[in-house]
Short mmCIF file of C-alpha atoms in Angstrom, two decimals:
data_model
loop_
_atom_site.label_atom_id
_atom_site.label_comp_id
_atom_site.label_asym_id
_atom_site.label_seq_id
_atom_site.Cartn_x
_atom_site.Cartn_y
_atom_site.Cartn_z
CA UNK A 27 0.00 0.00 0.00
CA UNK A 28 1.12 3.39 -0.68
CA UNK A 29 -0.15 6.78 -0.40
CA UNK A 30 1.45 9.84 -2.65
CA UNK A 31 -0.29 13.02 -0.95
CA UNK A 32 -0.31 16.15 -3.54
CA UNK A 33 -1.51 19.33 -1.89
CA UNK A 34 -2.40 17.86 1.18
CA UNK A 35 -3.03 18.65 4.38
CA UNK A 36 0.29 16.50 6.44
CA UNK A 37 -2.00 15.90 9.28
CA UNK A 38 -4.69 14.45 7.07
CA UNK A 39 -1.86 12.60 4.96
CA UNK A 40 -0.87 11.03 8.38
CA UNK A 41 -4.46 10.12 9.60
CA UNK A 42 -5.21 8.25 6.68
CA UNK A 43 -1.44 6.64 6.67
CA UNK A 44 -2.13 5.49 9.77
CA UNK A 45 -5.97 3.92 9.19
CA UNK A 46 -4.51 2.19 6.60
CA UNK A 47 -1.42 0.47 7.79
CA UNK A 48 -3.30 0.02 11.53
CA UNK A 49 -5.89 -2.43 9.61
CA UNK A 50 -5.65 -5.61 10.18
CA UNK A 51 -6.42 -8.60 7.52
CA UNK A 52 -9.12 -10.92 8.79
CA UNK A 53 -10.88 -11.92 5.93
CA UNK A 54 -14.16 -14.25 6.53
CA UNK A 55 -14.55 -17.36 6.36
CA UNK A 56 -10.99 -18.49 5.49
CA UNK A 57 -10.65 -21.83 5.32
CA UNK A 58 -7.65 -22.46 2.70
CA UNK A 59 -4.65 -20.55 1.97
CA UNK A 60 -2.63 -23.00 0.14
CA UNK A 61 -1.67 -21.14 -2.53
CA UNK A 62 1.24 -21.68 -5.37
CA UNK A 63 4.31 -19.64 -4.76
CA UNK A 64 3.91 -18.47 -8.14
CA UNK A 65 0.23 -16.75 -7.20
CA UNK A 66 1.97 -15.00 -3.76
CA UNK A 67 2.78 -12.25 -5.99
CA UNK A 68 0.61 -8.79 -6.29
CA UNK A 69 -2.04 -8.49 -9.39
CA UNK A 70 -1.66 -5.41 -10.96
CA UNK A 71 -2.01 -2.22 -8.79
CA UNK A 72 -5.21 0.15 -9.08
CA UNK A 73 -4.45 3.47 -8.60
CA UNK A 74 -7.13 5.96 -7.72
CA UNK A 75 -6.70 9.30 -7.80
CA UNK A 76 -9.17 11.34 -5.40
CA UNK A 77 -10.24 15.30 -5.16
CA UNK A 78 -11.70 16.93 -1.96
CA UNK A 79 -12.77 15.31 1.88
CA UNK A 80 -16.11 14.63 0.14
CA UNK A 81 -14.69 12.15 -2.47
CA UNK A 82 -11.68 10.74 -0.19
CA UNK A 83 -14.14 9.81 2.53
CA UNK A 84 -16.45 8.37 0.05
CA UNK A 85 -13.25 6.51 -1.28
CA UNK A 86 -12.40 5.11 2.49
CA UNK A 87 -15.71 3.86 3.44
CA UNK A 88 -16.17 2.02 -0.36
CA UNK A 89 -12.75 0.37 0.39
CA UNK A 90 -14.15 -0.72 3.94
CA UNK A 91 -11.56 1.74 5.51
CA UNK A 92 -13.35 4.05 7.71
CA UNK A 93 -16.81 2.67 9.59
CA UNK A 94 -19.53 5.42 10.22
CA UNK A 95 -17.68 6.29 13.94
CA UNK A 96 -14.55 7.16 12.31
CA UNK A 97 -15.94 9.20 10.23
CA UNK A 98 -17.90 11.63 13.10
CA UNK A 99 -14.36 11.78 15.01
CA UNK A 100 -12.48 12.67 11.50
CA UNK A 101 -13.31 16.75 12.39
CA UNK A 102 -10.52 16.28 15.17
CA UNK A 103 -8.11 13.77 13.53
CA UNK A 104 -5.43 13.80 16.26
CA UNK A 105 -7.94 12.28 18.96
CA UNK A 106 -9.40 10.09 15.83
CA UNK A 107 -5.54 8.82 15.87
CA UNK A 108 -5.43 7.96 19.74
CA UNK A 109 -8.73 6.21 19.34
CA UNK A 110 -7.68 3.65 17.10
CA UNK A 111 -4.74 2.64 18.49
CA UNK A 112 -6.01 1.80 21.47
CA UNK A 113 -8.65 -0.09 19.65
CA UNK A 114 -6.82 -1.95 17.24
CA UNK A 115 -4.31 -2.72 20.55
CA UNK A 116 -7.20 -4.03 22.69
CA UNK A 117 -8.86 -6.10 19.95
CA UNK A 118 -6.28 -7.39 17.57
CA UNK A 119 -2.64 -6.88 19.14
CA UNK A 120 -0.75 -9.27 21.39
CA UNK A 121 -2.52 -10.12 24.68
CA UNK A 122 -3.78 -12.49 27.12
CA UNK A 123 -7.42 -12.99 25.40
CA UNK A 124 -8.08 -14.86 22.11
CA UNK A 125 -9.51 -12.78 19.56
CA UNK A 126 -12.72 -14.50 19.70
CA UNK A 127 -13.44 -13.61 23.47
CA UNK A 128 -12.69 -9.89 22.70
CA UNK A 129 -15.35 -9.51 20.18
CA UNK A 130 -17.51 -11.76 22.23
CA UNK A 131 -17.41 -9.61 25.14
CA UNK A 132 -17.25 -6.38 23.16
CA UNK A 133 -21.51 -7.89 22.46
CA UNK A 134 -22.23 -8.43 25.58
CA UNK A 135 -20.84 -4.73 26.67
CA UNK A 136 -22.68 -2.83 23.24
CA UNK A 137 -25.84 -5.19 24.66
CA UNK A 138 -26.30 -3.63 28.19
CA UNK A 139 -27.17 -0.64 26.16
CA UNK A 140 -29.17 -2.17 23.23
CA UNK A 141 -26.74 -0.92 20.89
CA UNK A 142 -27.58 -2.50 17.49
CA UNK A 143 -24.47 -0.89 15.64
CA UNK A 144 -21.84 -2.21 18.01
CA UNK A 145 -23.71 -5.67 18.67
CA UNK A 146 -23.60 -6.14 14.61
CA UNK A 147 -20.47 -5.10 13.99
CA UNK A 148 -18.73 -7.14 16.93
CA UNK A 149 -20.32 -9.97 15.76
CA UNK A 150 -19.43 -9.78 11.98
CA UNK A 151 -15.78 -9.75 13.24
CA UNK A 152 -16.31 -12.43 15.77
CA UNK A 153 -16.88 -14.56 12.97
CA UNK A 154 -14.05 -13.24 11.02
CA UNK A 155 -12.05 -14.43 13.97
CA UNK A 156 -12.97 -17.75 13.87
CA UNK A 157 -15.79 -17.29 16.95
CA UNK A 158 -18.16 -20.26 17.09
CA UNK A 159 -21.34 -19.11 15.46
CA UNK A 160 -23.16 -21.33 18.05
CA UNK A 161 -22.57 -18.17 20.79
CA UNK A 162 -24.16 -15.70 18.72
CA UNK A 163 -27.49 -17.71 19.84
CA UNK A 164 -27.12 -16.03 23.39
CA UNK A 165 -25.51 -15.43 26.03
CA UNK A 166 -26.40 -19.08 27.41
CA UNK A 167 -24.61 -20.57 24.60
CA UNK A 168 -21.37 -19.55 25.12
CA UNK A 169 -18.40 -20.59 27.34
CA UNK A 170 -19.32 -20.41 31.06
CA UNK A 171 -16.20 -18.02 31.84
CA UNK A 172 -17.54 -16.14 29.65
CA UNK A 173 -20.90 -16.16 31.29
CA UNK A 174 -18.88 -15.06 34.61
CA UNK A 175 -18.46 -11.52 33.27
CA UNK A 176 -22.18 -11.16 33.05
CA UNK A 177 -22.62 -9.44 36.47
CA UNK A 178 -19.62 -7.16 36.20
CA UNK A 179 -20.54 -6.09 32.73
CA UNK A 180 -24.15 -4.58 34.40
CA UNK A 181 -22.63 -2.88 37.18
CA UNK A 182 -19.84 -1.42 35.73
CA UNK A 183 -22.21 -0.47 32.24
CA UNK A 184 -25.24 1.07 34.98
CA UNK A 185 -23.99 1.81 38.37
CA UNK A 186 -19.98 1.50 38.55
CA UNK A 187 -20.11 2.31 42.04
CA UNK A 188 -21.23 -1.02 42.85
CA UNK A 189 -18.07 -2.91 41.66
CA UNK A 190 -15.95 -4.49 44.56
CA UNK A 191 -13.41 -6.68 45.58
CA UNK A 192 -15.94 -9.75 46.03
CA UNK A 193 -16.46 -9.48 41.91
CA UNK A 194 -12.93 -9.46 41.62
CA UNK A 195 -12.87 -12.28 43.80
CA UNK A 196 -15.50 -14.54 42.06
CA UNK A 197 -13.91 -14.20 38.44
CA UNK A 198 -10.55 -15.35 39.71
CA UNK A 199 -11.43 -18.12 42.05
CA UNK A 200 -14.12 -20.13 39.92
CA UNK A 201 -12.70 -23.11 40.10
CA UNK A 202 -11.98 -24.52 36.29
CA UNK A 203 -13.51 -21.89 34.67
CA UNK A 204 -11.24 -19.08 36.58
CA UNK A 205 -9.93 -16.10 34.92
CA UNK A 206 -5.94 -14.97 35.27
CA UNK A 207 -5.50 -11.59 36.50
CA UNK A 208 -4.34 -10.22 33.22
CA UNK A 209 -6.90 -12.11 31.42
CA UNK A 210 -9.39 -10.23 33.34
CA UNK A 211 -7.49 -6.36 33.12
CA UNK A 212 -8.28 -6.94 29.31
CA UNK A 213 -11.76 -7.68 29.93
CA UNK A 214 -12.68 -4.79 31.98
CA UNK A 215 -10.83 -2.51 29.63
CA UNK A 216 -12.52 -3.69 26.61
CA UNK A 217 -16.01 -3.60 28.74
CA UNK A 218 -15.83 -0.39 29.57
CA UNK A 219 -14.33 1.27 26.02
CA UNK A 220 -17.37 -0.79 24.51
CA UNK A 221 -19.79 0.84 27.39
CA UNK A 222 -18.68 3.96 26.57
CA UNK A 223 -18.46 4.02 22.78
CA UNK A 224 -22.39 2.83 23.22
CA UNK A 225 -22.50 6.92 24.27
CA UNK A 226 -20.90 8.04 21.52
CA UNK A 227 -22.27 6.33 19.26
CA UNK A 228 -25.82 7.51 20.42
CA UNK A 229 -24.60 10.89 21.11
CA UNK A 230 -23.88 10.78 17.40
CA UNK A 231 -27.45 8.87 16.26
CA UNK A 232 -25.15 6.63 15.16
CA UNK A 233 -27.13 3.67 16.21
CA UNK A 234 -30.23 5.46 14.82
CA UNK A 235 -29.37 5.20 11.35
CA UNK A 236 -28.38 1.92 11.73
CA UNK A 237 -30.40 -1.18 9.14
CA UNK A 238 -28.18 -4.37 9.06
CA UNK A 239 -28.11 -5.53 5.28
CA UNK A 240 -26.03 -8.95 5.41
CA UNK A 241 -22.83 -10.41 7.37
CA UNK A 242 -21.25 -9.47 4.41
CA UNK A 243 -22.18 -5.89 3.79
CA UNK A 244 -22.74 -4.27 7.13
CA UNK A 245 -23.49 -0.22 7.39
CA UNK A 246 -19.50 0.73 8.44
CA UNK A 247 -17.06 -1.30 9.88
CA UNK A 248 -14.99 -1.37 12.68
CA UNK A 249 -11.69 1.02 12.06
CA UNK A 250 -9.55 -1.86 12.06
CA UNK A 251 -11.65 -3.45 8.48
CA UNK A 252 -8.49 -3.74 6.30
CA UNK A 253 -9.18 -2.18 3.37
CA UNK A 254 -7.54 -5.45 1.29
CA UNK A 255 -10.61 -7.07 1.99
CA UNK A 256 -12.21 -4.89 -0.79
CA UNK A 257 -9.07 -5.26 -3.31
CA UNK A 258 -10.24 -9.18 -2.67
CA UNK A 259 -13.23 -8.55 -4.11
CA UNK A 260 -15.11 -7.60 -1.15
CA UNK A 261 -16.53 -4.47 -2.27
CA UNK A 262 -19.97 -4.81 -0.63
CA UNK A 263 -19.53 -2.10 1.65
CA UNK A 264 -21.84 0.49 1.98
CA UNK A 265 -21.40 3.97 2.58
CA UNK A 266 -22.34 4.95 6.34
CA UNK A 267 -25.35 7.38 6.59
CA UNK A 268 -23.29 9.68 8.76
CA UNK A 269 -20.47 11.87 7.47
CA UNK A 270 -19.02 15.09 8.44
CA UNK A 271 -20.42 17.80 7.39
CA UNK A 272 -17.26 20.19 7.31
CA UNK A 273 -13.61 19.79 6.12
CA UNK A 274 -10.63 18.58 8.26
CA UNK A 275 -9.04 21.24 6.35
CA UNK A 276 -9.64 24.60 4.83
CA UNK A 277 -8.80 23.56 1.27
CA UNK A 278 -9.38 20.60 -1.11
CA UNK A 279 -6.94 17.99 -1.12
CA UNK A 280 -5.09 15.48 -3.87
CA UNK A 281 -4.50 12.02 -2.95
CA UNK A 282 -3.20 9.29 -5.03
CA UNK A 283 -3.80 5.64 -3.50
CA UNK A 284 -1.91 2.50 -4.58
CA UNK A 285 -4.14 -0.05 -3.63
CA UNK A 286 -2.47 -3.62 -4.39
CA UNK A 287 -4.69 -6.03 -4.63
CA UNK A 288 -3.37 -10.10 -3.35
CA UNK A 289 -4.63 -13.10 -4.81
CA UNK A 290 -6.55 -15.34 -2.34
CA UNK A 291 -8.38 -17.87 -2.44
CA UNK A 292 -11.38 -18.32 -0.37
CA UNK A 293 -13.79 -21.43 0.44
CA UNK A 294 -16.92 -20.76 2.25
CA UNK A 295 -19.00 -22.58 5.11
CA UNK A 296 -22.21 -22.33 6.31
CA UNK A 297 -22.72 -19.45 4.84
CA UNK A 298 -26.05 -19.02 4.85
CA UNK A 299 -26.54 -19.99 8.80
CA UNK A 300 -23.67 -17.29 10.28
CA UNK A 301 -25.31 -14.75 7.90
CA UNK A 302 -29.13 -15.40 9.93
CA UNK A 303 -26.64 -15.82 13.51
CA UNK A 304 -25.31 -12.04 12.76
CA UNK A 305 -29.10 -10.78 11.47
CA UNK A 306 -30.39 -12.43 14.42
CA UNK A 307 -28.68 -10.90 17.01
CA UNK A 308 -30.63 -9.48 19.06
CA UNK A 309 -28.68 -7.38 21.77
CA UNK A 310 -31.08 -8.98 24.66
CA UNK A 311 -30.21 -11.89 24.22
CA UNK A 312 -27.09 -11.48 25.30
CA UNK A 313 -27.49 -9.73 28.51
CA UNK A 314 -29.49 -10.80 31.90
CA UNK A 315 -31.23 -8.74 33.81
CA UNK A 316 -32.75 -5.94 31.54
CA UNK A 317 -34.21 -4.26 34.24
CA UNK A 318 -31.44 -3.07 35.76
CA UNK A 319 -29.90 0.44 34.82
CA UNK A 320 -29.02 3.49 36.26
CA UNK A 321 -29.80 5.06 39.15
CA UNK A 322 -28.89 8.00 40.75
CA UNK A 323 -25.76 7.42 42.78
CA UNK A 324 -26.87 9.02 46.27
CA UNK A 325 -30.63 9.62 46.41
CA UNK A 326 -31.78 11.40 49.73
CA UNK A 327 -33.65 9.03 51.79
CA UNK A 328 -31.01 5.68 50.52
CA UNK A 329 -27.85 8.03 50.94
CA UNK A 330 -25.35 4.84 51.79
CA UNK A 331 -22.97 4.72 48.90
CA UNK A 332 -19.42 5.88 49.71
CA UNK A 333 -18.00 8.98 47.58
CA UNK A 334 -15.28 7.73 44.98
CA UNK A 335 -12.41 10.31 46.30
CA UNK A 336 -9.93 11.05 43.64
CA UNK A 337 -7.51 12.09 46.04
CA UNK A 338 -7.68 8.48 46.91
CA UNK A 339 -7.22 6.87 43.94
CA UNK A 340 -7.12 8.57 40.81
CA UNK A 341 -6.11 7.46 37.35
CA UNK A 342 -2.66 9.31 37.59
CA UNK A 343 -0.99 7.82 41.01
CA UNK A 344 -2.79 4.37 40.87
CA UNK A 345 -5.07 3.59 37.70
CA UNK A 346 -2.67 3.97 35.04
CA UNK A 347 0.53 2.31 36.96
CA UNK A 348 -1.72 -1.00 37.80
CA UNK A 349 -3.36 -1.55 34.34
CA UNK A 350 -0.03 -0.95 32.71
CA UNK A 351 1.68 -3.24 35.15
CA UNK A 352 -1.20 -6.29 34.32
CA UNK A 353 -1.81 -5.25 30.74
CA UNK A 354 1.53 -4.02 29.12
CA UNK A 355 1.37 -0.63 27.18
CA UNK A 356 -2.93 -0.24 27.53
CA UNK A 357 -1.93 2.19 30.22
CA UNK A 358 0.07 4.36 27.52
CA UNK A 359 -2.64 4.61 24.86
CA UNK A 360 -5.30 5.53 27.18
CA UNK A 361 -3.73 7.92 29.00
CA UNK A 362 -3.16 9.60 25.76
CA UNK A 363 -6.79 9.57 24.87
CA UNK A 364 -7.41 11.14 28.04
CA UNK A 365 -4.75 13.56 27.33
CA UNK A 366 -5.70 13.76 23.45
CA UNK A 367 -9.52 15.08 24.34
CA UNK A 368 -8.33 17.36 26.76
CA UNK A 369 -5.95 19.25 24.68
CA UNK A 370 -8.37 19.38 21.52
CA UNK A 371 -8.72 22.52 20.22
CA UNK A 372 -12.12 23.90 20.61
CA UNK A 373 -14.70 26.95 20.88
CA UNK A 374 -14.87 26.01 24.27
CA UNK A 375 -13.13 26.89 27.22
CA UNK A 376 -10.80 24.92 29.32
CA UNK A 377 -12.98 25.67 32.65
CA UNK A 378 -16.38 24.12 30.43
CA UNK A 379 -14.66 21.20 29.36
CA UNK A 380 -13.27 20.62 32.83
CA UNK A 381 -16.99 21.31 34.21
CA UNK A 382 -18.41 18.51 31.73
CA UNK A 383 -15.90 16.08 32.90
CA UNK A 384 -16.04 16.31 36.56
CA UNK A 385 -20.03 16.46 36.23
CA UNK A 386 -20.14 13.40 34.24
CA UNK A 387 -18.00 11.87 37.49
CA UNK A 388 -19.65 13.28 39.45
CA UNK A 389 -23.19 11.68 38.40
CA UNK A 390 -21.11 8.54 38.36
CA UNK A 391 -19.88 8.89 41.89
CA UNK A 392 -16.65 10.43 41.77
CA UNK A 393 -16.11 13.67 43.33
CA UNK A 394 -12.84 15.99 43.06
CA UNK A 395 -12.39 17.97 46.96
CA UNK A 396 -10.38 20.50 44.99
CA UNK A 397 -13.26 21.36 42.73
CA UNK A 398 -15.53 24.00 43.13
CA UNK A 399 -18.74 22.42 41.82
CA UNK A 400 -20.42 25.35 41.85
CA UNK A 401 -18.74 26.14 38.75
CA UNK A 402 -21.03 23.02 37.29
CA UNK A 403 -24.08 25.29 37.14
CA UNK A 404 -22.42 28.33 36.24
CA UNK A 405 -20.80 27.13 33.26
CA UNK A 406 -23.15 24.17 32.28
CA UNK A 407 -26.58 25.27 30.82
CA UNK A 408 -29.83 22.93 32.13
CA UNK A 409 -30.36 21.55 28.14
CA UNK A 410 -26.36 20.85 28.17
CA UNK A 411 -26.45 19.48 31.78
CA UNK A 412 -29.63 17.16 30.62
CA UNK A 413 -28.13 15.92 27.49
CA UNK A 414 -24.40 15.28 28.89
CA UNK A 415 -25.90 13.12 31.65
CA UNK A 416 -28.55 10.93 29.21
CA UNK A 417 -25.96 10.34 27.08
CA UNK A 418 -23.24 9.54 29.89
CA UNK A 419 -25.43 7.03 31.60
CA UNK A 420 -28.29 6.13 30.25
CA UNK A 421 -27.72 6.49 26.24
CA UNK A 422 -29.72 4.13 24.83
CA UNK A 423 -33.52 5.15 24.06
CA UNK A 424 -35.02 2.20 25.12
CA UNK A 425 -35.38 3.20 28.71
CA UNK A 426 -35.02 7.21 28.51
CA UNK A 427 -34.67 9.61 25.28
CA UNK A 428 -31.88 11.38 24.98
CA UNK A 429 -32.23 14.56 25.76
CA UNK A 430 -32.38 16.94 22.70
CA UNK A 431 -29.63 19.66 22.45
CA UNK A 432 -30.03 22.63 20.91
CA UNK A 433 -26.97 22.23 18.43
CA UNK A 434 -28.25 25.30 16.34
CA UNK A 435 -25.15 27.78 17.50
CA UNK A 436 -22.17 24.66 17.32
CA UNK A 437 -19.95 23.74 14.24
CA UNK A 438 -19.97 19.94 14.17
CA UNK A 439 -16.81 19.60 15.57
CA UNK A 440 -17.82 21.47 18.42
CA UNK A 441 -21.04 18.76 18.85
CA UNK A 442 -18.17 15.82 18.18
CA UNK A 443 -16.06 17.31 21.15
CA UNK A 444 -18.43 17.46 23.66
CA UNK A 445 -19.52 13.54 22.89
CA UNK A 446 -15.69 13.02 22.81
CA UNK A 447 -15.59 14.34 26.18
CA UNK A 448 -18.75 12.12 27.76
CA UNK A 449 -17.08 9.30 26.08
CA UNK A 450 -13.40 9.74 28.03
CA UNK A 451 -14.71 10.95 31.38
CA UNK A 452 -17.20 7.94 31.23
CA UNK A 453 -14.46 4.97 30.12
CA UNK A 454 -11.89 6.56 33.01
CA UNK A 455 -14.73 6.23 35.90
CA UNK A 456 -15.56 2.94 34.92
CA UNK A 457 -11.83 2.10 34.34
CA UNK A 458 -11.39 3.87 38.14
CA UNK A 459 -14.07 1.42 39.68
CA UNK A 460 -12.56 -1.51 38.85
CA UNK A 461 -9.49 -1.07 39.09
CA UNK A 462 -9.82 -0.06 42.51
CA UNK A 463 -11.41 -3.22 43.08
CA UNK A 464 -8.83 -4.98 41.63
CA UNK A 465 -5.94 -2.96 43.52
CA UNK A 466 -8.48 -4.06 47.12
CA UNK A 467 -8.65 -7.81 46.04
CA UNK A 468 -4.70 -7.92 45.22
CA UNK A 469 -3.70 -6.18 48.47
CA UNK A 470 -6.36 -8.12 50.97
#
């Protein structure tokens, strides 16, 4: 692959560089490789030469580059960058879970919140992976350790404040179906990135203009769909509904794309049956308990829950050492996502965005003693305040609409920041909870 930018914007040049190159070839329903030396070689090369966002985007998303998420967080490409690699890392790089499992439990997290996009998606790739199409029936039908991560996945998705050590404790002393302590880190992280993407994604009305089609043409794909899969002949992507409506950059840009195209052959299996698993999967199906969601973490007359102190255990000192420590390098890439949404350049000020992030942990439990929270309701108008905490913790319309927002006065990548923002502050509070519990169970 190889990208010749002409005019271009460098950091746009260096986004799409790195979508491409961060893909990762899983084609479906592989089942024979063998292939003659003499066929290894590259077919001819297809060059395409593109003019304007408009045209590249609809180039990336034909090619099964860029799924409809990607393309909402391309207005603010450097945090679009941080994004991925953390995905990609937590789904397809080195670590203790098999791919299967990831996507697996990446379901069961999008499922807590009824989210249709990430439940179809996850599943499409748990095939890809070589996932038994069998567990796509429900969440009865697949492994029991897997099953074990049911009750964590609804506390930390609806009230994070609930997770303790005795979780922590059941998951790793289950007898044959035990998880390791590193096996588990990975777990939790990829719960609670799912959990929150589920906000994002309905933040955006993602989800909304969602309509599966096939297994083999779903609306988007996951940022890490390697765009070889079309040069294979695999060109039954769709174009996502959503797509920015402004440029990354102020003028139009000229890209040339060598796309080389490999020769491979490909035998297919039940294809028919994993095509109605996918269409059929319903995201209840896959969860227990559908009654339980949020509730507000200290009502008056039940006022029993402990405050989350920061000063006690914050992300800095204690979260990011830990994870890092059990799960080698996640600790890096999130901290720069944290870092990467902070420092995005925006209309607003530093003292709003600060005021969204501690009232999203706030609503979540965690309070800051060296934060006036005054400053909440100064800076945070009621719409804002309504709409920030819907889409924070209780996103998905099937138990309360999310609140409308006036958007009328806000570029689109001013709407995209502030969903950016409920995203972050929501994955580090759930990513706070349990790694405190973990930190409790390994020091008791």
């Amino acid at each position: 692959l190889m990208v010749t930018p002409k005019e271009s914007h460098p950091r746009v040049t260096e986004l799409l560089l790195f979508i491409f190159f961060t893909s990762v070839f899983t084609p479906p329903k592989i089942l024979d490789l063998h292939l003659p030396e003499t066929n290894r070689f590259p077919r001819p090369c297809l060059f395409l030469q593109v003019n304007g966002e408009k045209e590249r985007l609809s180039l990336l998303v034909s090619r099964g580059s860029v799924d409809a998420v990607s393309q909402q967080m391309a207005s603010h490409p450097q945090y679009l960058e941080s994004f991925l690699r953390t995905q990609h890392y937590i789904l397809h790089m080195d670590g203790p879970l098999p791919l299967p499992y990831r996507h697996y439990i990446a379901i069961m997290a999008a499922a807590r919140h009824h989210c249709n996009y990430l439940v179809y998606l996850h599943s499409t790739h748990f095939l890809r992976v070589g996932g038994d199409p069998k567990w796509l029936q429900g969440l009865e039908a697949a492994p029991p350790r897997l099953r074990l991560l049911d009750h964590i996945n609804k506390v930390l998705a609806h009230q994070p404040w609930l997770t303790a050590c005795s979780h922590i404790q059941t998951l790793l002393k289950a007898g044959e179906q035990c998880w390791s302590l590193a096996e588990l880190v990975q777990a939790v992280v990829i719960l609670a990135h799912c959990h929150s993407l589920c906000s994002f994604v309905f933040g955006c009305d993602t989800d909304a203009d969602f309509v599966p089609l096939s297994s083999k043409s779903p609306n988007g794909t996951p940022p890490t769909f390697c765009p070889f899969d079309a040069a294979n002949g695999n060109t039954n992507v769709p174009q996502s509904h959503a797509t920015p409506s402004e440029h990354i950059t102020g003028r139009p840009v000229k890209i040339h794309f060598l796309i080389i195209s490999f020769p491979v052959i490909v035998s297919f299996k039940d294809t028919e049956e994993e095509e109605e698993m996918i269409c059929l999967a319903d995201p209840s199906r896959f969860i227990t308990d559908p009654d339980f969601c949020y509730q507000e973490f200290a009502r008056k007359e039940e006022d029993h829950f402990q405050v989350f102190r920061v000063q006690d255990y914050s992300w800095e000192d204690h979260g990011f050492s830990l994870v890092n420590r059990l799960y080698s390098d996640i600790g890096h890439l999130l901290d720069d996502r944290f870092r990467s949404v902070a420092t995005l350049s925006s209309l607003h000020s530093d003292d709003l965005k600060r005021a969204i992030w501690n009232y999203i942990h706030c609503v979540l439990g965690i309070r800051y003693d060296d934060y006036d929270y005054g400053e909440v309701n100064q800076l945070l108008e009621r719409d804002l305040k309504l709409y920030v905490k819907a889409v924070a913790c209780f996103p998905d319309s099937t138990k309360t609409p999310v609140c409308p927002l006036r958007w009328t006065p806000l570029k689109t990548s001013e709407r995209i920041h502030i969903n950016l923002l409920i995203m972050e502050a929501r994955l580090q509070a759930e990513l706070l909870y349990a790694l405190r519990a973990i930190t409790q169970y390994m020091i008791a």
